[in-house]
PDB file of C-alpha atoms and ligand atoms in Angstrom:
ATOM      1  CA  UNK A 262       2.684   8.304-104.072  1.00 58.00           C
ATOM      2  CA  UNK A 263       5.870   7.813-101.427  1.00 70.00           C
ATOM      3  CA  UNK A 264       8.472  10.052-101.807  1.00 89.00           C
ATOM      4  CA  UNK A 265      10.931   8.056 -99.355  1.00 97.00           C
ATOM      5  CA  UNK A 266      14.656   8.317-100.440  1.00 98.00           C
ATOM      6  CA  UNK A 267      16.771   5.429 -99.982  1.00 98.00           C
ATOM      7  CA  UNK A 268      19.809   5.700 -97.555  1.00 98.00           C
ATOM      8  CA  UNK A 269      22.847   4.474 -96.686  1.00 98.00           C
ATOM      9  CA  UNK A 270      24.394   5.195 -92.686  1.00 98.00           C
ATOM     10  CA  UNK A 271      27.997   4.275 -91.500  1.00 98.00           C
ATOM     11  CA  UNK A 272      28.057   2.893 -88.189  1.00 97.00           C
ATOM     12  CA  UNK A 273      31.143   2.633 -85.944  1.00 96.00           C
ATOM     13  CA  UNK A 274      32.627   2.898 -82.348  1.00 95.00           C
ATOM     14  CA  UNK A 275      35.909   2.290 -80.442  1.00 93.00           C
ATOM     15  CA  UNK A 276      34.959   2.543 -76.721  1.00 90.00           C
ATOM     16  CA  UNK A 277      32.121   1.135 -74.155  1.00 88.00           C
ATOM     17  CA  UNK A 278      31.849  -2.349 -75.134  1.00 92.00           C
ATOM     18  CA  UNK A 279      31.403  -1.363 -79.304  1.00 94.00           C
ATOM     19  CA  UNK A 280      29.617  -3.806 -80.717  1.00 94.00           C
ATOM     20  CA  UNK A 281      26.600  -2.914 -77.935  1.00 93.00           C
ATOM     21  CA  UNK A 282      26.464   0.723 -79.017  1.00 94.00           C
ATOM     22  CA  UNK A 283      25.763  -0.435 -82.473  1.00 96.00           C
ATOM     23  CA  UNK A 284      23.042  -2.939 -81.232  1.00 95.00           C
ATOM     24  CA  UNK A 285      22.379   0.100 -79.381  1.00 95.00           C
ATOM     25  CA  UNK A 286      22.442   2.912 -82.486  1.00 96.00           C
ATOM     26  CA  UNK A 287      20.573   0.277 -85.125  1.00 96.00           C
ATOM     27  CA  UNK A 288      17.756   0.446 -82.554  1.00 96.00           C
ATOM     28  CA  UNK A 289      17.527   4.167 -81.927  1.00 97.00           C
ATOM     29  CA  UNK A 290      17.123   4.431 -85.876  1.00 97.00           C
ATOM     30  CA  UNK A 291      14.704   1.728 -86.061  1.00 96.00           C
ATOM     31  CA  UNK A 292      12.662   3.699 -82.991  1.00 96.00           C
ATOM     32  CA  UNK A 293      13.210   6.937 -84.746  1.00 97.00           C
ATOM     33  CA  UNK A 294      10.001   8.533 -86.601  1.00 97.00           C
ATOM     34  CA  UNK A 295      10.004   8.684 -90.384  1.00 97.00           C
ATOM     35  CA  UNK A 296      12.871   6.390 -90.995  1.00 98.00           C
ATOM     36  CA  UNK A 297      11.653   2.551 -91.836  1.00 97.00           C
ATOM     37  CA  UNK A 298      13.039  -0.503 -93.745  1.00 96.00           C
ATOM     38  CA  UNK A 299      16.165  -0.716 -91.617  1.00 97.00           C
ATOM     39  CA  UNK A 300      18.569  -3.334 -92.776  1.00 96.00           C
ATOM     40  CA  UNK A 301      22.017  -3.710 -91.018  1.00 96.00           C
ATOM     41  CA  UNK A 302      24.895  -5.637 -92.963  1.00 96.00           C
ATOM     42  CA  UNK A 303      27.421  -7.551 -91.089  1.00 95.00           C
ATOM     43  CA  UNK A 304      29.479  -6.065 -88.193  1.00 96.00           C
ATOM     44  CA  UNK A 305      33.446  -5.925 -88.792  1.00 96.00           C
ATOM     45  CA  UNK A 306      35.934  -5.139 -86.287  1.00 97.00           C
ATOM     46  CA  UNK A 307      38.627  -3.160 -87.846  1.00 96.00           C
ATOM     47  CA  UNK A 308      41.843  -1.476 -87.117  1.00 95.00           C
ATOM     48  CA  UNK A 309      41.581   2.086 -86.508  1.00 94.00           C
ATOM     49  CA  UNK A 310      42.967   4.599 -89.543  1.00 91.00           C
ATOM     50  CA  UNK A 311      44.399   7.823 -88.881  1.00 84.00           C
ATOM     51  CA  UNK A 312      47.114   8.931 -86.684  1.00 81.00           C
ATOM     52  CA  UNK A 313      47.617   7.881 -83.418  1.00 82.00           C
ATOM     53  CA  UNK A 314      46.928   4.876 -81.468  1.00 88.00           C
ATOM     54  CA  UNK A 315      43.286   3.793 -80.391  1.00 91.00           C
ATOM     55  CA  UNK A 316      40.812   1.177 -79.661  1.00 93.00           C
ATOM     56  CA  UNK A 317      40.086  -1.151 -82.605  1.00 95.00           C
ATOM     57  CA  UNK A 318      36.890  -0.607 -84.324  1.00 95.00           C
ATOM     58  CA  UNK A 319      33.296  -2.276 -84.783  1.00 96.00           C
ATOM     59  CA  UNK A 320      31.976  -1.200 -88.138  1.00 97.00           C
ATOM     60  CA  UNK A 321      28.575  -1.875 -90.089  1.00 97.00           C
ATOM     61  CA  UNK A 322      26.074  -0.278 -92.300  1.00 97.00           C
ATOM     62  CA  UNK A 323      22.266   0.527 -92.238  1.00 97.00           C
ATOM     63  CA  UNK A 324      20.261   0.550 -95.578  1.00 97.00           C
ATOM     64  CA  UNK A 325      17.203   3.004 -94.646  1.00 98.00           C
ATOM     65  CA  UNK A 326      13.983   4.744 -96.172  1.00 98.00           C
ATOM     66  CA  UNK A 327      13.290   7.947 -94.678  1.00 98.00           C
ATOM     67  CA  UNK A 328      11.211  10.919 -95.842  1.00 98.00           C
ATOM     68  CA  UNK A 329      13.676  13.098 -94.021  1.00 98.00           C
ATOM     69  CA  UNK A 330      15.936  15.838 -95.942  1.00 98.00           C
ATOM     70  CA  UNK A 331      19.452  15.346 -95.977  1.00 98.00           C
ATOM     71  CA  UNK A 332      20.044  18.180 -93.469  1.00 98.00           C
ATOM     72  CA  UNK A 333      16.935  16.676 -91.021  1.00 98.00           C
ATOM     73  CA  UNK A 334      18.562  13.390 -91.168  1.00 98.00           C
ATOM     74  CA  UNK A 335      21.909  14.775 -89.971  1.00 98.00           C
ATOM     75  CA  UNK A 336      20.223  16.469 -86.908  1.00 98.00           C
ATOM     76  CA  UNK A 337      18.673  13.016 -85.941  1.00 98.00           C
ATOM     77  CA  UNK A 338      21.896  10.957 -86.801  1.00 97.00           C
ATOM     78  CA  UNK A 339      23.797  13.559 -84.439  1.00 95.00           C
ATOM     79  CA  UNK A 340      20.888  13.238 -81.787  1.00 95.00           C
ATOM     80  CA  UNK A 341      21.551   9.784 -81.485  1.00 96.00           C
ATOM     81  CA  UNK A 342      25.500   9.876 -80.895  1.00 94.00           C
ATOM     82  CA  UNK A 343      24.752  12.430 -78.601  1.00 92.00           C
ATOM     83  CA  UNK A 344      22.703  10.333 -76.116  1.00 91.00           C
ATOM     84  CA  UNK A 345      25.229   7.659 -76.673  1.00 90.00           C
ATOM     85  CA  UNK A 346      28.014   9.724 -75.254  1.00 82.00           C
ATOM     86  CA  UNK A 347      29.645  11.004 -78.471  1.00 67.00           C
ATOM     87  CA  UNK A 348      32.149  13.773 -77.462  1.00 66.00           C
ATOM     88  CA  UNK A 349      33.107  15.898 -80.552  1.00 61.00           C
ATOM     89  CA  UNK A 350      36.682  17.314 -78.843  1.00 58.00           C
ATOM     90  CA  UNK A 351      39.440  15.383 -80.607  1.00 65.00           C
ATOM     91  CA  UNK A 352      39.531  15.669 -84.239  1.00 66.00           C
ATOM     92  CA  UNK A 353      40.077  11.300 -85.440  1.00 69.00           C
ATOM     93  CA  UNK A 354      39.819  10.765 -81.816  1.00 73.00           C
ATOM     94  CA  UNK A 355      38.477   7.731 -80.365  1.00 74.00           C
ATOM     95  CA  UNK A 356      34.869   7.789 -80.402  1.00 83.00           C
ATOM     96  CA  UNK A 357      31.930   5.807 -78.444  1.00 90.00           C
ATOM     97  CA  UNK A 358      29.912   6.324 -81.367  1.00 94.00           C
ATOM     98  CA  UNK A 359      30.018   7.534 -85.476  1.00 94.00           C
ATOM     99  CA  UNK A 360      26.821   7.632 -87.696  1.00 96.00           C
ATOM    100  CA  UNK A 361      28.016   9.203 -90.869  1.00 97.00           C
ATOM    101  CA  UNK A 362      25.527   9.449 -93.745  1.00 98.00           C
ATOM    102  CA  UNK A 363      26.950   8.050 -96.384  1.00 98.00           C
ATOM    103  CA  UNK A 364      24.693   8.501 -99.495  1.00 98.00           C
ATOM    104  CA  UNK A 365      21.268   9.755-100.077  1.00 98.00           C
ATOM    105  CA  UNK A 366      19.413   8.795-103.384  1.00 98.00           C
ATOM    106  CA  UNK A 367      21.965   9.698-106.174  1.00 97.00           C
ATOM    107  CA  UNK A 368      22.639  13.290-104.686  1.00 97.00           C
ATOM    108  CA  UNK A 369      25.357  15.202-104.045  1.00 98.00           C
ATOM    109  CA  UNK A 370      25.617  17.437-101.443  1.00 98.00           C
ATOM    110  CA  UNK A 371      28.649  20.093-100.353  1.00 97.00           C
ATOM    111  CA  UNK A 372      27.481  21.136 -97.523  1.00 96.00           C
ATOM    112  CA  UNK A 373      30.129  23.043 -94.726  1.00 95.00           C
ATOM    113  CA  UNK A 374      28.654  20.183 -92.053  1.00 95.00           C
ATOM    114  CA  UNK A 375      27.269  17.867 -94.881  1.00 97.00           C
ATOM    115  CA  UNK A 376      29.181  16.049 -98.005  1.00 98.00           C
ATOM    116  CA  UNK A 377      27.056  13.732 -99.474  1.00 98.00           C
ATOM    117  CA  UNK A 378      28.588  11.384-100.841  1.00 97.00           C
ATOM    118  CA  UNK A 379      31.068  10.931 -97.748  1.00 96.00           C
ATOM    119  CA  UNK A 380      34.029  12.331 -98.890  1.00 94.00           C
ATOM    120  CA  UNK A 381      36.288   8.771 -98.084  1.00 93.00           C
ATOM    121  CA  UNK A 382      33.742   6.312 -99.259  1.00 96.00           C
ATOM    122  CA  UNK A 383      35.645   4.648-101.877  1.00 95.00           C
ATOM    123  CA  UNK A 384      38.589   4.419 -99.711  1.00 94.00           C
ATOM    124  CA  UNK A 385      37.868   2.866 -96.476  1.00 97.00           C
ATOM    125  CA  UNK A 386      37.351  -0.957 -96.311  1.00 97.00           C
ATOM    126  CA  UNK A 387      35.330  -0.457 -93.385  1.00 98.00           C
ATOM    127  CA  UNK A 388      32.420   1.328 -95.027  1.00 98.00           C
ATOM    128  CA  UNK A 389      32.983  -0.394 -98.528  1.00 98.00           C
ATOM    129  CA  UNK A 390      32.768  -3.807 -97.529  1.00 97.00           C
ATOM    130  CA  UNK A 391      29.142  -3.579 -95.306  1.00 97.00           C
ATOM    131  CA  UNK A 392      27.959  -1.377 -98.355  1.00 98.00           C
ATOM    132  CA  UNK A 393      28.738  -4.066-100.322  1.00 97.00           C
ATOM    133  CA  UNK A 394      26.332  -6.726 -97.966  1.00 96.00           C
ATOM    134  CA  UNK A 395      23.391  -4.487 -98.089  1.00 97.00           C
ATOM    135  CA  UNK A 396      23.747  -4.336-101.832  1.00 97.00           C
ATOM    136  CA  UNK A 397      26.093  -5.933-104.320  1.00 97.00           C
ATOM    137  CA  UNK A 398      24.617  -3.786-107.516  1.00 98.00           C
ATOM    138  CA  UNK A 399      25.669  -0.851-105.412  1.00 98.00           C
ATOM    139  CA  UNK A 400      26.003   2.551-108.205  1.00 98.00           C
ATOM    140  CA  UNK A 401      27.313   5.475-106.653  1.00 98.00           C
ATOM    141  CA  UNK A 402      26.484   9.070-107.657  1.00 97.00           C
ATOM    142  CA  UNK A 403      29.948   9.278-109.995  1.00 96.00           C
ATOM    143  CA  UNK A 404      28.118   6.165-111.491  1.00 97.00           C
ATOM    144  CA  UNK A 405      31.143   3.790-110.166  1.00 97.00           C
ATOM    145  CA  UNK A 406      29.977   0.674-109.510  1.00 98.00           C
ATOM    146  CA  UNK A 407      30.929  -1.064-106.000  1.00 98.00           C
ATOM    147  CA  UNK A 408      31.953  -4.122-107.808  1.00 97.00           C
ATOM    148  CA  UNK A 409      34.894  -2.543-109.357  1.00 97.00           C
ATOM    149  CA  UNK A 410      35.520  -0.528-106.407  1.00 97.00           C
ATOM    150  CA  UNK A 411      36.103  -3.699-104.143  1.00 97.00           C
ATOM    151  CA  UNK A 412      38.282  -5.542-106.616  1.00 97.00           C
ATOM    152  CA  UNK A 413      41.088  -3.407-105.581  1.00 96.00           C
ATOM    153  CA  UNK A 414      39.670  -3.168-101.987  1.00 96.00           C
ATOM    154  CA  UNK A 415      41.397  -5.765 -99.375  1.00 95.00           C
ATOM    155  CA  UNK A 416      40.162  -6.459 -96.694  1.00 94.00           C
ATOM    156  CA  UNK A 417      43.340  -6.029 -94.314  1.00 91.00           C
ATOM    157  CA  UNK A 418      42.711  -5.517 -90.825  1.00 92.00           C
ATOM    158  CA  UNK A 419      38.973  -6.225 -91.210  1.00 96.00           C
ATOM    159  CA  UNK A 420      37.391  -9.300 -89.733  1.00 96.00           C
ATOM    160  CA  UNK A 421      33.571 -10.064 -90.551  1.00 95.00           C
ATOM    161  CA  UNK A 422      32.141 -10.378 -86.912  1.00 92.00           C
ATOM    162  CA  UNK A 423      28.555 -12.321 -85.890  1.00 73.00           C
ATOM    163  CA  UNK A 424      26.124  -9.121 -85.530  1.00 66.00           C
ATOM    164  CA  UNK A 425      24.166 -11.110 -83.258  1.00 52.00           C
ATOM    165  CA  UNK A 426      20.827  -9.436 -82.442  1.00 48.00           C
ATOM    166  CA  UNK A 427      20.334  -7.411 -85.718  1.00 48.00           C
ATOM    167  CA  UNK A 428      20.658  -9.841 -88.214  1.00 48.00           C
ATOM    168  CA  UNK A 429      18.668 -11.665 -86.667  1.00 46.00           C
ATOM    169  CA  UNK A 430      16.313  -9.352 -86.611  1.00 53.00           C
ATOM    170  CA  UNK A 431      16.949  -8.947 -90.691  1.00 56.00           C
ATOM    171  CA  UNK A 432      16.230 -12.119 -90.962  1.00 45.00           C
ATOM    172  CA  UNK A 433      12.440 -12.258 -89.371  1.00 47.00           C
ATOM    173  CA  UNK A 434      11.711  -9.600 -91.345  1.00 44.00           C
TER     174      UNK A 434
HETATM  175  N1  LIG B 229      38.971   3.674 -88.295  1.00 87.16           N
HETATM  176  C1  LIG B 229      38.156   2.614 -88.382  1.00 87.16           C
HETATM  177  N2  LIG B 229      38.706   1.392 -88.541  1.00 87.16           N
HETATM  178  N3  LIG B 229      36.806   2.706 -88.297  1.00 87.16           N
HETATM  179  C2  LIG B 229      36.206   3.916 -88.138  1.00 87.16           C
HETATM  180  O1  LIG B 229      34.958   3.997 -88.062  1.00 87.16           O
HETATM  181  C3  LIG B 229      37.019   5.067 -88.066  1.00 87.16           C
HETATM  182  N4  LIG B 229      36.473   6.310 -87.925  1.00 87.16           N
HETATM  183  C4  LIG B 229      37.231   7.398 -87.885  1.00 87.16           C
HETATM  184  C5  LIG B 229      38.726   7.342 -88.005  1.00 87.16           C
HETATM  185  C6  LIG B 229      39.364   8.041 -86.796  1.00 87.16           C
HETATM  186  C7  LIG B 229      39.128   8.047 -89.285  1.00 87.16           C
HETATM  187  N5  LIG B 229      39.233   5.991 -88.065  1.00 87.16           N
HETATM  188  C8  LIG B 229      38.410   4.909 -88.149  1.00 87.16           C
HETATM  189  O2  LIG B 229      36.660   8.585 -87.795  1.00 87.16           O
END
Protein backbone atom coordinates (compact mmCIF):
# COMPACT_ATOMS: atom_id res chain seq x y z
CA UNK A 1 0.00 0.00 0.00
CA UNK A 2 1.84 3.68 -0.68
CA UNK A 3 1.52 5.99 1.87
CA UNK A 4 2.96 9.03 -0.31
CA UNK A 5 1.31 12.43 0.59
CA UNK A 6 0.71 14.79 -2.07
CA UNK A 7 2.54 18.23 -1.98
CA UNK A 8 2.54 21.45 -3.01
CA UNK A 9 6.25 23.72 -2.98
CA UNK A 10 6.52 27.54 -3.72
CA UNK A 11 9.36 28.37 -5.75
CA UNK A 12 10.89 31.85 -6.13
CA UNK A 13 14.13 34.01 -6.46
CA UNK A 14 15.22 37.64 -7.08
CA UNK A 15 19.00 37.44 -7.73
CA UNK A 16 21.65 35.29 -9.96
CA UNK A 17 19.97 35.06 -13.16
CA UNK A 18 16.29 33.72 -11.38
CA UNK A 19 14.70 31.86 -13.65
CA UNK A 20 18.11 29.41 -13.71
CA UNK A 21 17.93 28.81 -9.97
CA UNK A 22 14.49 27.51 -10.44
CA UNK A 23 15.59 25.27 -13.44
CA UNK A 24 18.18 24.79 -10.95
CA UNK A 25 15.84 24.03 -7.56
CA UNK A 26 13.05 21.85 -9.78
CA UNK A 27 16.06 19.61 -10.47
CA UNK A 28 17.55 19.25 -7.01
CA UNK A 29 13.91 18.04 -5.97
CA UNK A 30 13.55 15.83 -8.83
CA UNK A 31 17.31 14.32 -7.79
CA UNK A 32 16.27 14.27 -4.21
CA UNK A 33 15.44 10.65 -2.64
CA UNK A 34 11.86 9.88 -1.69
CA UNK A 35 10.23 12.72 -3.47
CA UNK A 36 8.77 11.63 -7.16
CA UNK A 37 5.99 12.81 -9.56
CA UNK A 38 7.41 16.31 -9.87
CA UNK A 39 5.27 18.60 -11.90
CA UNK A 40 6.24 22.35 -12.24
CA UNK A 41 3.42 24.91 -13.38
CA UNK A 42 4.32 27.88 -15.35
CA UNK A 43 7.06 30.38 -14.29
CA UNK A 44 5.80 34.12 -13.58
CA UNK A 45 7.92 37.00 -13.06
CA UNK A 46 6.40 39.18 -10.51
CA UNK A 47 6.90 42.35 -8.67
CA UNK A 48 8.34 41.97 -5.37
CA UNK A 49 5.76 42.54 -2.13
CA UNK A 50 6.87 43.85 1.02
CA UNK A 51 8.73 46.87 1.94
CA UNK A 52 11.53 48.09 0.29
CA UNK A 53 12.83 48.02 -3.12
CA UNK A 54 14.27 44.75 -4.81
CA UNK A 55 14.82 42.67 -7.78
CA UNK A 56 11.60 41.52 -9.50
CA UNK A 57 10.66 38.02 -8.97
CA UNK A 58 10.49 34.53 -10.90
CA UNK A 59 7.77 32.49 -9.29
CA UNK A 60 6.36 28.82 -9.92
CA UNK A 61 5.07 25.82 -8.18
CA UNK A 62 6.00 22.06 -7.84
CA UNK A 63 3.17 19.42 -7.34
CA UNK A 64 5.18 16.45 -5.50
CA UNK A 65 4.70 12.88 -3.85
CA UNK A 66 6.98 12.28 -1.13
CA UNK A 67 6.93 9.81 1.76
CA UNK A 68 8.72 12.43 3.77
CA UNK A 69 7.10 14.06 7.09
CA UNK A 70 6.32 17.53 7.02
CA UNK A 71 9.26 18.41 9.31
CA UNK A 72 11.82 15.97 6.98
CA UNK A 73 10.63 17.76 4.01
CA UNK A 74 11.49 21.18 5.47
CA UNK A 75 15.11 20.03 6.28
CA UNK A 76 15.53 18.95 2.55
CA UNK A 77 13.65 22.07 1.10
CA UNK A 78 16.16 24.22 3.34
CA UNK A 79 19.15 21.93 2.14
CA UNK A 80 18.53 22.88 -1.20
CA UNK A 81 18.40 26.85 -0.79
CA UNK A 82 21.31 26.41 1.12
CA UNK A 83 23.58 25.05 -1.67
CA UNK A 84 21.98 27.59 -3.86
CA UNK A 85 23.31 30.46 -1.84
CA UNK A 86 20.23 31.31 0.26
CA UNK A 87 21.37 33.77 3.02
CA UNK A 88 18.73 33.94 5.84
CA UNK A 89 20.04 37.67 7.26
CA UNK A 90 17.41 40.15 6.06
CA UNK A 91 13.99 39.49 7.11
CA UNK A 92 11.74 40.08 3.19
CA UNK A 93 15.13 40.60 1.87
CA UNK A 94 16.07 39.79 -1.53
CA UNK A 95 16.70 36.25 -1.87
CA UNK A 96 18.65 33.91 -4.54
CA UNK A 97 16.34 31.31 -3.65
CA UNK A 98 12.66 30.51 -1.59
CA UNK A 99 11.14 26.93 -1.39
CA UNK A 100 8.25 27.35 0.94
CA UNK A 101 6.01 24.32 1.50
CA UNK A 102 2.90 25.28 0.86
CA UNK A 103 0.44 22.41 1.70
CA UNK A 104 0.79 18.86 2.66
CA UNK A 105 -2.26 16.45 2.21
CA UNK A 106 -5.18 18.32 3.96
CA UNK A 107 -3.06 19.03 7.21
CA UNK A 108 -2.50 21.68 9.24
CA UNK A 109 0.45 22.30 10.89
CA UNK A 110 1.55 25.30 13.58
CA UNK A 111 4.71 24.66 13.87
CA UNK A 112 7.34 27.68 15.43
CA UNK A 113 9.51 26.97 11.92
CA UNK A 114 6.53 25.21 10.11
CA UNK A 115 2.78 26.57 9.22
CA UNK A 116 1.23 24.36 7.04
CA UNK A 117 -0.89 25.75 5.22
CA UNK A 118 1.51 28.82 4.41
CA UNK A 119 0.20 31.39 6.34
CA UNK A 120 -0.25 34.01 2.97
CA UNK A 121 -1.47 31.45 0.54
CA UNK A 122 -4.70 32.90 -0.31
CA UNK A 123 -3.21 36.23 -0.66
CA UNK A 124 -0.34 36.28 -2.93
CA UNK A 125 -0.97 36.08 -6.73
CA UNK A 126 2.31 34.66 -7.09
CA UNK A 127 1.68 31.36 -5.34
CA UNK A 128 -2.17 31.32 -6.21
CA UNK A 129 -1.95 31.55 -9.76
CA UNK A 130 0.88 28.44 -10.41
CA UNK A 131 -1.32 26.52 -7.76
CA UNK A 132 -3.95 27.07 -9.87
CA UNK A 133 -1.87 25.38 -13.22
CA UNK A 134 -0.95 22.32 -11.35
CA UNK A 135 -4.56 21.91 -10.38
CA UNK A 136 -7.73 23.81 -11.14
CA UNK A 137 -10.03 21.58 -8.55
CA UNK A 138 -7.53 22.82 -6.02
CA UNK A 139 -9.49 22.35 -2.10
CA UNK A 140 -7.57 23.74 0.56
CA UNK A 141 -7.56 22.48 4.17
CA UNK A 142 -10.38 25.38 5.26
CA UNK A 143 -12.19 23.50 2.34
CA UNK A 144 -12.01 26.89 0.10
CA UNK A 145 -11.88 26.10 -3.20
CA UNK A 146 -9.10 27.86 -5.52
CA UNK A 147 -11.71 28.71 -7.99
CA UNK A 148 -13.36 31.16 -5.80
CA UNK A 149 -10.19 32.23 -4.39
CA UNK A 150 -8.86 33.47 -7.89
CA UNK A 151 -12.04 35.23 -8.91
CA UNK A 152 -11.07 38.03 -6.74
CA UNK A 153 -7.32 37.35 -7.42
CA UNK A 154 -5.73 39.75 -10.30
CA UNK A 155 -3.10 39.13 -11.68
CA UNK A 156 -1.30 42.68 -11.41
CA UNK A 157 2.27 42.74 -11.71
CA UNK A 158 2.42 39.05 -12.74
CA UNK A 159 3.41 38.02 -16.21
CA UNK A 160 3.15 34.18 -17.21
CA UNK A 161 6.82 33.53 -18.45
CA UNK A 162 8.00 30.37 -20.95
CA UNK A 163 9.51 27.85 -18.19
CA UNK A 164 11.59 26.53 -20.82
CA UNK A 165 13.35 23.32 -19.74
CA UNK A 166 10.77 22.03 -17.14
CA UNK A 167 7.77 22.02 -18.94
CA UNK A 168 9.19 20.51 -21.26
CA UNK A 169 10.20 18.06 -19.29
CA UNK A 170 6.28 17.83 -17.97
CA UNK A 171 5.42 17.29 -21.07
CA UNK A 172 7.60 13.92 -21.97
CA UNK A 173 6.45 12.63 -19.05
N1 LIG B 1 7.47 38.95 -3.74
C1 LIG B 1 7.29 38.21 -4.84
N2 LIG B 1 6.76 38.80 -5.94
N3 LIG B 1 7.63 36.91 -4.92
C2 LIG B 1 8.17 36.27 -3.85
O1 LIG B 1 8.49 35.06 -3.93
C3 LIG B 1 8.36 37.00 -2.66
N4 LIG B 1 8.87 36.41 -1.54
C4 LIG B 1 9.02 37.08 -0.41
C5 LIG B 1 8.63 38.52 -0.27
C6 LIG B 1 9.83 39.34 0.23
C7 LIG B 1 7.49 38.60 0.73
N5 LIG B 1 8.17 39.09 -1.51
C8 LIG B 1 7.99 38.35 -2.64
O2 LIG B 1 9.48 36.46 0.66
Amino acid sequence: MSNLSIVYIGLGSNLDNPHFQLDSAVEALRQTKHISAITCSYYYSSKAVGPGEQPDYVNAAIRCETSLSPMELLAELQRIENIHGRQRSIRWGARTLDLDLLLYDNICLDEPTLKIPHPEIHNRNFVLYPLQDLNSQLVFPDGKKIKDIMLSTSMDDLHRIDSGLTQQQNHEQ
